[in-house]
PDB file of C-alpha atoms in Angstrom:
ATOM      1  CA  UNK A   1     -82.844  22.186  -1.118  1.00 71.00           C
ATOM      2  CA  UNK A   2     -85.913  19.578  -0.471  1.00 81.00           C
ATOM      3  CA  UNK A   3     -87.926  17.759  -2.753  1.00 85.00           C
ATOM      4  CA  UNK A   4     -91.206  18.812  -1.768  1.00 85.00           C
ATOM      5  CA  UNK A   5     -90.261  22.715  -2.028  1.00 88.00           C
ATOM      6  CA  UNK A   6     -88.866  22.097  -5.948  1.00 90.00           C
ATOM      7  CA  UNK A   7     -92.582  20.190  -6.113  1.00 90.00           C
ATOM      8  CA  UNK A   8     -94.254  23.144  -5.092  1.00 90.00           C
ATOM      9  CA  UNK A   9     -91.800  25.219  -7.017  1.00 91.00           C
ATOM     10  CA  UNK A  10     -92.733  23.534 -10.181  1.00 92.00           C
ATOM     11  CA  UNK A  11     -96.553  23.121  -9.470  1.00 91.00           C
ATOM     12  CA  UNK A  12     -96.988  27.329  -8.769  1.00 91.00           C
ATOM     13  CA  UNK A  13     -94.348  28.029 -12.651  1.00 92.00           C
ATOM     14  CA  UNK A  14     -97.110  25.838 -14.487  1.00 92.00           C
ATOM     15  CA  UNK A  15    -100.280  27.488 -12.861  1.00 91.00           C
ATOM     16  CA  UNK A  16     -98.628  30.884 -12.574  1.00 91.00           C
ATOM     17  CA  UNK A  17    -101.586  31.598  -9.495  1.00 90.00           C
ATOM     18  CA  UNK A  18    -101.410  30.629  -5.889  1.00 90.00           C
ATOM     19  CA  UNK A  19    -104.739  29.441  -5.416  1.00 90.00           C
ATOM     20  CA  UNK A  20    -105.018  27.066  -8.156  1.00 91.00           C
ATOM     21  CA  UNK A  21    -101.349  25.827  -7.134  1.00 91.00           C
ATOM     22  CA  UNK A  22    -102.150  25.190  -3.599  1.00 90.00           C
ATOM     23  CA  UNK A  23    -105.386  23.135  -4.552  1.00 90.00           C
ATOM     24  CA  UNK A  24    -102.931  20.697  -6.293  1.00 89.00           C
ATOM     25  CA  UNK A  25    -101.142  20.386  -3.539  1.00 87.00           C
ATOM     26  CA  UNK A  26    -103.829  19.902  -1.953  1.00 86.00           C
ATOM     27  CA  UNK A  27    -102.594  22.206   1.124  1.00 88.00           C
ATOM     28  CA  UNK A  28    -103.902  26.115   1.804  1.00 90.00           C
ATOM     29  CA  UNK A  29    -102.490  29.152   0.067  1.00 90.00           C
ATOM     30  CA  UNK A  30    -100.545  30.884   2.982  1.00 91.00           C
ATOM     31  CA  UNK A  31     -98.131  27.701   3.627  1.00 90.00           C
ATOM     32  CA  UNK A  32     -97.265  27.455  -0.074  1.00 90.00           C
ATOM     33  CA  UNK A  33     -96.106  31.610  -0.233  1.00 92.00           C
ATOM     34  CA  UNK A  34     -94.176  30.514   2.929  1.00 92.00           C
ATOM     35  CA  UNK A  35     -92.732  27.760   1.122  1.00 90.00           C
ATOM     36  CA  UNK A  36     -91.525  29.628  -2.005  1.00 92.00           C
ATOM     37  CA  UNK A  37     -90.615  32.488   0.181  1.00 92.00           C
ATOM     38  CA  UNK A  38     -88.184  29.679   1.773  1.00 92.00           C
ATOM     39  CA  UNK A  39     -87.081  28.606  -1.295  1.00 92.00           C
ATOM     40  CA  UNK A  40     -85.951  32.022  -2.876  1.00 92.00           C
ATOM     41  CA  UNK A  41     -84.313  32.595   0.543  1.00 92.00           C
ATOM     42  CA  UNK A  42     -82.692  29.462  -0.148  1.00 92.00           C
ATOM     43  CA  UNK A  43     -81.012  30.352  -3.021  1.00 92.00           C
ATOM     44  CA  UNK A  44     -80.480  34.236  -3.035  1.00 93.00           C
ATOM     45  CA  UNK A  45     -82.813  34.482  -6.219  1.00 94.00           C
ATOM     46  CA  UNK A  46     -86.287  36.286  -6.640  1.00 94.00           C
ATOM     47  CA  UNK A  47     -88.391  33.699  -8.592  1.00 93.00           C
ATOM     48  CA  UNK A  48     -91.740  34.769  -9.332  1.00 93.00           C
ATOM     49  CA  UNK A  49     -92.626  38.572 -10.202  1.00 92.00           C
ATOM     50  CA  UNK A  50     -95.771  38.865  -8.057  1.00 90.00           C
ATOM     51  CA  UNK A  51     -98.444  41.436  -9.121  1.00 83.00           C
ATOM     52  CA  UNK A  52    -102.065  42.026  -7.774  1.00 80.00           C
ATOM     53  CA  UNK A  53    -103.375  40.075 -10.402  1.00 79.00           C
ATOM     54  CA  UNK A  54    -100.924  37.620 -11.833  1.00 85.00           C
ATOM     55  CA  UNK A  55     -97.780  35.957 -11.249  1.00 91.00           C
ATOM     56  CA  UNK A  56     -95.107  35.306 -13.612  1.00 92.00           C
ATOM     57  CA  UNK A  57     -91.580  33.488 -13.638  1.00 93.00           C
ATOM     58  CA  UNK A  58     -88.361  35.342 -12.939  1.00 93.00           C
ATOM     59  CA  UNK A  59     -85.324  34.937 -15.522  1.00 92.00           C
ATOM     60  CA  UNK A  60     -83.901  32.815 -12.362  1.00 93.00           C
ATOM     61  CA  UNK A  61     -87.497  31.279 -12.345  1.00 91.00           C
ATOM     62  CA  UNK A  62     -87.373  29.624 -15.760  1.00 92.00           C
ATOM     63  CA  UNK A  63     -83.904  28.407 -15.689  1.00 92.00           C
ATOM     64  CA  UNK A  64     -84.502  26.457 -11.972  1.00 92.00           C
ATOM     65  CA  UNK A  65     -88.114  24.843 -13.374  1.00 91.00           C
ATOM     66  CA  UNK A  66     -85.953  23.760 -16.398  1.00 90.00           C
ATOM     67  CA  UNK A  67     -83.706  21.801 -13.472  1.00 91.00           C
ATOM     68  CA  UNK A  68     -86.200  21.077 -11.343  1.00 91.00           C
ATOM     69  CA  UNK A  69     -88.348  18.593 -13.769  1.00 89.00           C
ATOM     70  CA  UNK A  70     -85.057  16.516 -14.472  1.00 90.00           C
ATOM     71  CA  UNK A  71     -84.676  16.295 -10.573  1.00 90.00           C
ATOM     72  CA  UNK A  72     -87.993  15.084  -9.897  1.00 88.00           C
ATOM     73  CA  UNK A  73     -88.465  12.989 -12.946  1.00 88.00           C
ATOM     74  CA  UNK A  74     -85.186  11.538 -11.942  1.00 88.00           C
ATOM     75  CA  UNK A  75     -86.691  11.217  -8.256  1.00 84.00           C
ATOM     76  CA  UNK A  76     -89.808   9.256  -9.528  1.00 80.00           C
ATOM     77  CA  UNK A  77     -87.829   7.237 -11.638  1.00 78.00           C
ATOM     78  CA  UNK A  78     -86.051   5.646  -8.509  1.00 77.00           C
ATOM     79  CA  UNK A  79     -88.832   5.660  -6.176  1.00 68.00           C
ATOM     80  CA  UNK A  80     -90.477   3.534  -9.014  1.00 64.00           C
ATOM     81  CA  UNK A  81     -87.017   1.619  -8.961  1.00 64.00           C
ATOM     82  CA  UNK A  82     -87.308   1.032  -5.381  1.00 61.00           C
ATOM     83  CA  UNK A  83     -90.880  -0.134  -5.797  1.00 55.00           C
ATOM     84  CA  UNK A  84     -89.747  -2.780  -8.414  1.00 53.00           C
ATOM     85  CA  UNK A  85     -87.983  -4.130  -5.708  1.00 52.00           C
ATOM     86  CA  UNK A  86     -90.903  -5.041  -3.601  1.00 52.00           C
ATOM     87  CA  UNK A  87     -92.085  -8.833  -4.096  1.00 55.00           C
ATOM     88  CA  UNK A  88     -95.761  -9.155  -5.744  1.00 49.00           C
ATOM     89  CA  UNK A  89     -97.122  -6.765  -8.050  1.00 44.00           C
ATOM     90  CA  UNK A  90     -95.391  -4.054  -9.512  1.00 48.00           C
ATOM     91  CA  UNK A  91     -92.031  -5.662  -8.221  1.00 78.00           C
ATOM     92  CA  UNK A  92     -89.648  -7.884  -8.114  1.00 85.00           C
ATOM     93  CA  UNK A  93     -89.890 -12.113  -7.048  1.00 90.00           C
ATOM     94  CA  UNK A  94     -86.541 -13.537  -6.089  1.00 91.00           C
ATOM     95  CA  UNK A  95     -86.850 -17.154  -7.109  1.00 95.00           C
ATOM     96  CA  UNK A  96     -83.574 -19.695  -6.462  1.00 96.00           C
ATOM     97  CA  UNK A  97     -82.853 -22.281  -9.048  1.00 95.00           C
ATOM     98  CA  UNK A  98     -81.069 -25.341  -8.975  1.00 93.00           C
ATOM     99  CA  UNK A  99     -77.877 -25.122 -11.141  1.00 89.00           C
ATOM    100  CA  UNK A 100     -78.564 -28.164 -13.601  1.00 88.00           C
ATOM    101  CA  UNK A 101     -81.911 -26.547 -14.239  1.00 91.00           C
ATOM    102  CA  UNK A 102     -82.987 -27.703 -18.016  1.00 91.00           C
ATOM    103  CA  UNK A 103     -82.876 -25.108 -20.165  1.00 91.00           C
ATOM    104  CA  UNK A 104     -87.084 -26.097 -21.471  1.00 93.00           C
ATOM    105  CA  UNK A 105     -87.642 -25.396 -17.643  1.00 94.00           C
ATOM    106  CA  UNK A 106     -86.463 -21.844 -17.760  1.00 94.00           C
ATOM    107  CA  UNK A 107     -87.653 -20.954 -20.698  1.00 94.00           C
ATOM    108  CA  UNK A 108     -91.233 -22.445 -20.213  1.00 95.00           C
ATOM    109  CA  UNK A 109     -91.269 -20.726 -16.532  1.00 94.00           C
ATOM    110  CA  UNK A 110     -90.109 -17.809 -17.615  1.00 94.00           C
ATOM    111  CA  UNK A 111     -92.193 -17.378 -20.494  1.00 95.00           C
ATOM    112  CA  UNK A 112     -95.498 -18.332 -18.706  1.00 95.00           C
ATOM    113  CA  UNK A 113     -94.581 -16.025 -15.768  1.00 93.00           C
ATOM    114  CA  UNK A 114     -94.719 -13.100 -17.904  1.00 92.00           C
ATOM    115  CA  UNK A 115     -98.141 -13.895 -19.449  1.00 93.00           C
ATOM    116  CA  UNK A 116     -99.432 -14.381 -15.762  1.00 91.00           C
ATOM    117  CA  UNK A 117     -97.498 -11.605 -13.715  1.00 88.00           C
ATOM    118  CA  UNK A 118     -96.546  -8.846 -16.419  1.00 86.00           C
ATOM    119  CA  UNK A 119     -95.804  -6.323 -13.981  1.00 82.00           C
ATOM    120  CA  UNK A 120     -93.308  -8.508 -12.023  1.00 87.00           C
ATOM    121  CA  UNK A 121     -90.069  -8.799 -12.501  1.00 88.00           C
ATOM    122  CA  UNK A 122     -88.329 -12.466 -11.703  1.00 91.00           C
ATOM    123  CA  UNK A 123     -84.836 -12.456 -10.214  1.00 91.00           C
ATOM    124  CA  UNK A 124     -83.276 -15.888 -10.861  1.00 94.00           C
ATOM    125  CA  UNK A 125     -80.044 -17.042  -8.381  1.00 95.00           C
ATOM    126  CA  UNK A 126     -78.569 -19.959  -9.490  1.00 94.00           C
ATOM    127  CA  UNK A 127     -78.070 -21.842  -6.032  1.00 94.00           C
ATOM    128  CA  UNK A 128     -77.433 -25.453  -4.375  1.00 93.00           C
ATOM    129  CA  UNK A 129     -80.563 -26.811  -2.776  1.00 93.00           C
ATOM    130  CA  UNK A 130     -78.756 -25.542   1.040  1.00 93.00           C
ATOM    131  CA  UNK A 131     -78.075 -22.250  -0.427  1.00 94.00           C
ATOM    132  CA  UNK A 132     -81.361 -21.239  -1.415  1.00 95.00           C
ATOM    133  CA  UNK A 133     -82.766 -22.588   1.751  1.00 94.00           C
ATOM    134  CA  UNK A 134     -80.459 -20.565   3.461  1.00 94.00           C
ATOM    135  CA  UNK A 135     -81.421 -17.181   1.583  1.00 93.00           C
ATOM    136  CA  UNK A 136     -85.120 -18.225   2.153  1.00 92.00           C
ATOM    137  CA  UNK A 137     -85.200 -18.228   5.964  1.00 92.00           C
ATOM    138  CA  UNK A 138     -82.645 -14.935   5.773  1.00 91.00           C
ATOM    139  CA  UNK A 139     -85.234 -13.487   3.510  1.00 89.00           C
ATOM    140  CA  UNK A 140     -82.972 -12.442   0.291  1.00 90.00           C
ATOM    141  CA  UNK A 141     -85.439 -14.958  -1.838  1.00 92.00           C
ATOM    142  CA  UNK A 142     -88.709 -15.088  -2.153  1.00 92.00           C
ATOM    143  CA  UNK A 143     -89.100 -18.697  -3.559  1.00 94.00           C
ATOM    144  CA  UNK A 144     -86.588 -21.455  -4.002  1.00 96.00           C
ATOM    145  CA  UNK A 145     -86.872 -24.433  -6.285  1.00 96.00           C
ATOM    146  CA  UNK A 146     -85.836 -27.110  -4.222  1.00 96.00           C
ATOM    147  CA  UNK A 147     -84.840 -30.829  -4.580  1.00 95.00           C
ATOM    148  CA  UNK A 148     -86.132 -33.281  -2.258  1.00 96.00           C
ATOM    149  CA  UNK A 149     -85.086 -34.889   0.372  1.00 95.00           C
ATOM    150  CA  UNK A 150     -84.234 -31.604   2.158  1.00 95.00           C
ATOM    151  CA  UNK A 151     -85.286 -29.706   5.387  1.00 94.00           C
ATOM    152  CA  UNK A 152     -88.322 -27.625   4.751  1.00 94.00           C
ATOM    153  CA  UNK A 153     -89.680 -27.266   8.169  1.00 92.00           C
ATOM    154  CA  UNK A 154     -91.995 -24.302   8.819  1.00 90.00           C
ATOM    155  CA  UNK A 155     -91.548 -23.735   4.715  1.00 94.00           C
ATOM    156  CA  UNK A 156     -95.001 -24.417   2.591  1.00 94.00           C
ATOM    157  CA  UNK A 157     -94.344 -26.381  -0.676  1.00 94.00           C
ATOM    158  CA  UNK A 158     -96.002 -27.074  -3.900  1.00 94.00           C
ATOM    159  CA  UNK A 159     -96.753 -29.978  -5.400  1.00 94.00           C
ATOM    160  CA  UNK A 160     -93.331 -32.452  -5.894  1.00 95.00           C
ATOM    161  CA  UNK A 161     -92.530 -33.237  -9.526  1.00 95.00           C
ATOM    162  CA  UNK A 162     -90.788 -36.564  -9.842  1.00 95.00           C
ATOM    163  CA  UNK A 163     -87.903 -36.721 -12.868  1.00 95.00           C
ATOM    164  CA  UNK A 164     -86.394 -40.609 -13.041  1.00 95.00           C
ATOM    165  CA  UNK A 165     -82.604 -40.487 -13.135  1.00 96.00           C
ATOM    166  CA  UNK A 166     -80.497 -42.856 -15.491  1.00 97.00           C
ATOM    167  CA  UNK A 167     -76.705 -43.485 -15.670  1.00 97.00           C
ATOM    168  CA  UNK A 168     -74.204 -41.285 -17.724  1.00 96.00           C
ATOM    169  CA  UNK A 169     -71.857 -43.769 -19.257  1.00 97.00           C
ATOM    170  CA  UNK A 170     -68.556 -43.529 -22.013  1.00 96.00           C
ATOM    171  CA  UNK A 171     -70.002 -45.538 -24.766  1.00 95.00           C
ATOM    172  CA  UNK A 172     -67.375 -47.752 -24.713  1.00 95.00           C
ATOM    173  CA  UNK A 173     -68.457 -48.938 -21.250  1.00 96.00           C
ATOM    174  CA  UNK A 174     -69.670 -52.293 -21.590  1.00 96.00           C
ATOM    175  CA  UNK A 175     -73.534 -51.293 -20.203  1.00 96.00           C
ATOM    176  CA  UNK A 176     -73.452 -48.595 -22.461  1.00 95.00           C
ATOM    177  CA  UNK A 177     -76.782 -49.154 -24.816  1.00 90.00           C
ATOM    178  CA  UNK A 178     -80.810 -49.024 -25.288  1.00 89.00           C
ATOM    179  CA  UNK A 179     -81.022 -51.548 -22.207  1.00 93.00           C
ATOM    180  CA  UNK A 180     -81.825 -50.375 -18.861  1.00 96.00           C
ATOM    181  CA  UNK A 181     -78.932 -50.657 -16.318  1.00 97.00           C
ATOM    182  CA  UNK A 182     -79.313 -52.274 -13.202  1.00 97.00           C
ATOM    183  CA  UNK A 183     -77.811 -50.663 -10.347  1.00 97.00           C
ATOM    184  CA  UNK A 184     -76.191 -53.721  -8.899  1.00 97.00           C
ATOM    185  CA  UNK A 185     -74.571 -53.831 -12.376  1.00 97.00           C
ATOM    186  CA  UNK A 186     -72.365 -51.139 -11.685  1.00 97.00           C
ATOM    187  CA  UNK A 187     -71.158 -52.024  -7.964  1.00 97.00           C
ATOM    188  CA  UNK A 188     -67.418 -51.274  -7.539  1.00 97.00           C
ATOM    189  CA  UNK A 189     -67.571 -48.493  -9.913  1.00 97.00           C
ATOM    190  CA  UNK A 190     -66.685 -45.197  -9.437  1.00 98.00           C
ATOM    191  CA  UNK A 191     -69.691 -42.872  -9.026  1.00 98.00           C
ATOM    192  CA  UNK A 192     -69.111 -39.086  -9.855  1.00 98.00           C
ATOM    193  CA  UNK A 193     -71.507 -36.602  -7.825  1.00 97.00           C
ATOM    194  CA  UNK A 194     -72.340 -33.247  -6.317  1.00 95.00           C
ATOM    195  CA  UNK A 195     -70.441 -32.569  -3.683  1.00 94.00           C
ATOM    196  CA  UNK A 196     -72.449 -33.021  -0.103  1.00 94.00           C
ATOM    197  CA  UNK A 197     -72.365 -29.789   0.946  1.00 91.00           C
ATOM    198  CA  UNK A 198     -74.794 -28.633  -1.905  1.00 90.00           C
ATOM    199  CA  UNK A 199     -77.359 -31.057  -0.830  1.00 92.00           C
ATOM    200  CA  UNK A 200     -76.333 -33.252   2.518  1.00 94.00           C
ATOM    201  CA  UNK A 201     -79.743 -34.894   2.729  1.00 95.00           C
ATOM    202  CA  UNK A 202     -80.199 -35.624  -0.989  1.00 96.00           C
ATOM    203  CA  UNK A 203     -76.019 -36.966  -1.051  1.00 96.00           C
ATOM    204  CA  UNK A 204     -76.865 -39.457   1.401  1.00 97.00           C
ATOM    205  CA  UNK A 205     -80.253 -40.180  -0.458  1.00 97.00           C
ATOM    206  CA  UNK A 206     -78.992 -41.346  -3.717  1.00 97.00           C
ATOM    207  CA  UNK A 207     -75.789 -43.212  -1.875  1.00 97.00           C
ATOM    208  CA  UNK A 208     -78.284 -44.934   0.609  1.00 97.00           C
ATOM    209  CA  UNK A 209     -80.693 -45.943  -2.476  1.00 97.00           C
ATOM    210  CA  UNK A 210     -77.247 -47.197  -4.347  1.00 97.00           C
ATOM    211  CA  UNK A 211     -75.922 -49.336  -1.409  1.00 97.00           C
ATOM    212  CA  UNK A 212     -79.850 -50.196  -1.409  1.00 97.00           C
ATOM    213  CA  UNK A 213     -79.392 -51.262  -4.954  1.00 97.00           C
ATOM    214  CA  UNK A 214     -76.653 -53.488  -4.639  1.00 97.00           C
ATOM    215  CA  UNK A 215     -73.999 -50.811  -5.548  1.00 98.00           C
ATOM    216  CA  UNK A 216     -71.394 -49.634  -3.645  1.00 97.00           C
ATOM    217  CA  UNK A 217     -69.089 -47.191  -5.362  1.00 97.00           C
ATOM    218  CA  UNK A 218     -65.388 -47.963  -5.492  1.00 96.00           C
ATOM    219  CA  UNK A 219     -64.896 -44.888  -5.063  1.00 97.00           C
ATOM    220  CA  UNK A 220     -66.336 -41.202  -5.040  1.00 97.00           C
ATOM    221  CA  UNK A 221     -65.246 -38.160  -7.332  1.00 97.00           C
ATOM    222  CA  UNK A 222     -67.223 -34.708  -6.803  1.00 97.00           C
ATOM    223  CA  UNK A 223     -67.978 -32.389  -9.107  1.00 95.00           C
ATOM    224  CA  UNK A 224     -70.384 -29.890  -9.824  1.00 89.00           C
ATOM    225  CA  UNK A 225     -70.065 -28.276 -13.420  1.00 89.00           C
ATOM    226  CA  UNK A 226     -71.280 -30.266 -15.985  1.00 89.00           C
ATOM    227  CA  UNK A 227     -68.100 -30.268 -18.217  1.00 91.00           C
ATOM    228  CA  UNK A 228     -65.968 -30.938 -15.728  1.00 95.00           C
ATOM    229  CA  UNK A 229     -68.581 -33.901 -14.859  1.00 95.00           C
ATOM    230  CA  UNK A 230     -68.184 -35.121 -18.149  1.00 95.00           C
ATOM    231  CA  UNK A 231     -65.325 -34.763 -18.718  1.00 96.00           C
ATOM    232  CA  UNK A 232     -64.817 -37.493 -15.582  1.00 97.00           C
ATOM    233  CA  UNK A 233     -67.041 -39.665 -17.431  1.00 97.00           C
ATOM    234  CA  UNK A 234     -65.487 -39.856 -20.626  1.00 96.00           C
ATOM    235  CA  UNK A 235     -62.421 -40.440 -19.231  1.00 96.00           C
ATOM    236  CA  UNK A 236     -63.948 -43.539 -17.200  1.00 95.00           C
ATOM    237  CA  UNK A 237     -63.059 -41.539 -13.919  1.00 96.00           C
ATOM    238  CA  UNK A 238     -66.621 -42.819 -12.861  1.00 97.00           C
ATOM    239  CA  UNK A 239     -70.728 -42.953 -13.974  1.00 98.00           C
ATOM    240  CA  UNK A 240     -73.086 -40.513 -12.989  1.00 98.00           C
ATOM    241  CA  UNK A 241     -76.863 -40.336 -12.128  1.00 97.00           C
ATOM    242  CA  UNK A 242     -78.468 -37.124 -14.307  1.00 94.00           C
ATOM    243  CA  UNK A 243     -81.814 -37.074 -16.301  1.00 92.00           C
ATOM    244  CA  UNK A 244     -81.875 -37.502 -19.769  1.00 90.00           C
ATOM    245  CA  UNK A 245     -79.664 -34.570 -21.276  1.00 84.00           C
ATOM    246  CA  UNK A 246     -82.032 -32.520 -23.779  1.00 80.00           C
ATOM    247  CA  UNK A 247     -81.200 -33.584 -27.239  1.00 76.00           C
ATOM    248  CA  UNK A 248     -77.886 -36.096 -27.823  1.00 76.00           C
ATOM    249  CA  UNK A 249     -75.274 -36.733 -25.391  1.00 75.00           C
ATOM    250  CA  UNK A 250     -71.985 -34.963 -25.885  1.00 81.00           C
ATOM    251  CA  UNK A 251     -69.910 -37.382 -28.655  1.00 88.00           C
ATOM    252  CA  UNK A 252     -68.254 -39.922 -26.189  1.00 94.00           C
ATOM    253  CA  UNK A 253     -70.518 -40.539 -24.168  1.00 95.00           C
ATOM    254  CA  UNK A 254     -74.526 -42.292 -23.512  1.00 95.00           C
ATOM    255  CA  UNK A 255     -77.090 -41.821 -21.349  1.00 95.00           C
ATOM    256  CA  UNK A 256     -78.957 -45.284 -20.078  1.00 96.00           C
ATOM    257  CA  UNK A 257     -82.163 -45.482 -18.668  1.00 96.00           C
ATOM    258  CA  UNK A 258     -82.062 -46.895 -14.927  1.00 97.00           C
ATOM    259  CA  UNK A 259     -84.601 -50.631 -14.366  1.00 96.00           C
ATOM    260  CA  UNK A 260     -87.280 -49.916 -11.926  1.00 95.00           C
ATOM    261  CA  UNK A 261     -86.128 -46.033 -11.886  1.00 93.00           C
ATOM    262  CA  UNK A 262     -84.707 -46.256  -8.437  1.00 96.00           C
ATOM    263  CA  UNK A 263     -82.987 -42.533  -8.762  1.00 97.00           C
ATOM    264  CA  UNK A 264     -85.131 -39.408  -9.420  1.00 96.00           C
ATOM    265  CA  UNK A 265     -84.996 -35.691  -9.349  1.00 95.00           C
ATOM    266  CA  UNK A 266     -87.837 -34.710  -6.815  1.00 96.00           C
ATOM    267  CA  UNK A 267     -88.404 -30.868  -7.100  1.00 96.00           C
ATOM    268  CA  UNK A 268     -90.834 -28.483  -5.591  1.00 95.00           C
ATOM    269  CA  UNK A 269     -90.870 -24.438  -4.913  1.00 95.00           C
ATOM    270  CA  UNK A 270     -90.846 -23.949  -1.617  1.00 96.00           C
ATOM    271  CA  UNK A 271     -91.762 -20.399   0.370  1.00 94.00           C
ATOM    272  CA  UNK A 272     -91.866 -18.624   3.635  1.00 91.00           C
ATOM    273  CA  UNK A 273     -95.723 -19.083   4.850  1.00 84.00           C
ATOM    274  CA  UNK A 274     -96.255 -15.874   6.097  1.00 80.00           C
ATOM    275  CA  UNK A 275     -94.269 -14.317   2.467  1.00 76.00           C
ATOM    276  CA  UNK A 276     -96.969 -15.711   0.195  1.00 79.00           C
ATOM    277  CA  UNK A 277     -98.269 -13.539  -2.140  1.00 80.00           C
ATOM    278  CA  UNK A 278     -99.868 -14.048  -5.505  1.00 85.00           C
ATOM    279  CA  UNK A 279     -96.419 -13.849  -7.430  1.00 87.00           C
ATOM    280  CA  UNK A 280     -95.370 -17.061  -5.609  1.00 90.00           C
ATOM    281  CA  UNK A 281     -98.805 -18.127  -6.483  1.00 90.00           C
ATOM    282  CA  UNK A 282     -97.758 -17.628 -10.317  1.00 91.00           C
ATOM    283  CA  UNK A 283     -94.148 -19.062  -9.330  1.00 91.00           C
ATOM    284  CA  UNK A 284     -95.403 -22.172  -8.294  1.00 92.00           C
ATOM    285  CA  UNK A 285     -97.876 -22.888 -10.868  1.00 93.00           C
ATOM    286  CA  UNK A 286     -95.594 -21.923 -13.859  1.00 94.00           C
ATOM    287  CA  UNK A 287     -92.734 -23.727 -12.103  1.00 92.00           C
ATOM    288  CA  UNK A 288     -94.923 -27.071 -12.236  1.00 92.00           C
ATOM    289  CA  UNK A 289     -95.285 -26.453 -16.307  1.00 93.00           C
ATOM    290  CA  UNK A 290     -91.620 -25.520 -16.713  1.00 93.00           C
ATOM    291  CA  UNK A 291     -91.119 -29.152 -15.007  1.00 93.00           C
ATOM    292  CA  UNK A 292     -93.833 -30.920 -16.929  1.00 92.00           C
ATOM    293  CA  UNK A 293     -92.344 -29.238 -20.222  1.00 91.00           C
ATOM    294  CA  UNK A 294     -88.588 -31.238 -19.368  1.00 89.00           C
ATOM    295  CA  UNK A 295     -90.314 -34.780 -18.379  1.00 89.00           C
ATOM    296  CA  UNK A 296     -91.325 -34.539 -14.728  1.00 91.00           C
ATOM    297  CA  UNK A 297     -94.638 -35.841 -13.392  1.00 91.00           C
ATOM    298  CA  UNK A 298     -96.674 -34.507 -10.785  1.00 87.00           C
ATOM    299  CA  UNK A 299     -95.972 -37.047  -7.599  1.00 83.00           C
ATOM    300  CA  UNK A 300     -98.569 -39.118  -6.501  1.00 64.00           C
ATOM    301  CA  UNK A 301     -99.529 -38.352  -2.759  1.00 53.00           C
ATOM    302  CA  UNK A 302     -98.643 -40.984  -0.089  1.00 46.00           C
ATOM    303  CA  UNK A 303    -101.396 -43.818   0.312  1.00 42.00           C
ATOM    304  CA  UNK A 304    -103.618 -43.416   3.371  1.00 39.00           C
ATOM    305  CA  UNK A 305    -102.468 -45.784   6.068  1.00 35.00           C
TER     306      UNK A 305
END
């Protein structure tokens, strides 16, 4: 049994006439009769009592239009379903997220993306910087949020939002306090850090800026979940570079500011050119507040040489 013949089923049971029928159907007379003719074929079952002057539903008539307007409700509903899934309006954006996104971010993005883009739906995938570049050129995201350095050729990018980084000490380290830390202050240390493989560019980044710095890690620890990061810290496994943790540091442990901010988060939202639509549009812009709203600052743009 089609679709379109319990449609035209349903449409001729609430006109009870042919003619009118067919002109919401918008399709002549004679192809509808062969339709329901079909139809009752179909299913061994007379449907409509069909007099000179009027038509009228069949005991088998009324009990398949009760059916038939759960089917086809039931079919809208997941066409509309399927629409949802379409990026832009009415449908869905598939944004990637780093996974130490603040929590202000989020909400503020999320929150502001509503107010702009009602109608769309946003489909957050926590993913490493690689990851959601990865998904973006495959085409399962629509827009990633990115940290910087990273390879974004033949991506466009918004603005970069710059977050200074500071050092993640137990507060019985001996730097531990209101002072800035120096970086050459912590040379032979151990350094705790994502591992490369969620970020190779940005790994050899903040190692390059350390050795840079004047430190050179004793050694290197990885780790990627912020307990078990912590966890490293507090038992003076190693520091770590983070930005300032919203509200107090976890008893055990204090977060120091970094002299001359050397380290920073550098995050954009990145897209496939020919992809852009006016959700990304939103994504972007509401991505920049959700920044601004956990301490990042709009980059300045390289001087003119």
């Amino acid at each position: 049994m089609e679709l379109r013949h319990l449609r035209y089923f349903t449409v001729l049971a609430e006109e009870l006439h042919f003619g009118r029928a067919a002109a919401r159907l918008h399709m002549a007379q004679p192809p509808l009769s062969q339709r329901i003719r079909d139809l009752e074929r179909e299913l061994g079952v007379q449907l409509f009592d069909r007099g000179p002057r009027q038509v009228q539903l069949t005991e088998a008539g009324a009990l398949l239009l009760e059916h038939s307007r759960r089917v086809l409700e039931s079919a809208e509903s997941a066409q509309e379903a399927m629409r949802r899934l379409l990026p832009g309006e009415n449908g869905v954006v598939r944004v990637g997220i780093p996974p130490d996104t603040m929590p202000v971010t989020l909400r503020t993005m999320l929150h502001e993306f509503a107010e702009r883009a009602p109608d769309v739906l946003v489909d957050l995938h926590e993913l490493t910087t690689d990851e959601q570049l990865a998904a973006l050129r495959e085409g399962t995201l629509d827009a990633a949020m990115v940290r910087h350095p990273c390879d974004i050729s033949g991506l466009d990018s918004s603005p970069v939002a710059r977050r200074p980084l500071g050092v993640l000490l137990p507060t019985e380290h001996p730097l531990a306090g209101p002072e800035p830390v120096r970086l050459r202050d912590l040379n032979g240390q151990p350094l705790v850090i994502f591992p490369r493989a969620m970020a190779p560019m940005l790994y050899d980044h903040v190692l390059s800026i350390c050795r840079a710095e004047g430190f050179r890690p004793g050694a290197i620890r990885h780790a990627r979940n912020p307990h078990f990061v912590h966890g490293l810290v507090l038992a003076s496994r190693g520091v770590h570079f983070n930005e300032p943790p919203p509200g107090e540091p976890r008893a055990g442990l204090t977060w120091c500011p970094l002299e001359d901010s050397p380290l920073s988060w550098r995050t954009s939202v990145v897209w496939v050119s020919r992809r852009r639509h006016a959700a990304i549009d939103a994504l972007a812009a509401v991505a920049a507040s959700g920044l601004a709203a956990a301490g990042h600052h709009a980059e300045a743009p390289p001087a003119a040489s």
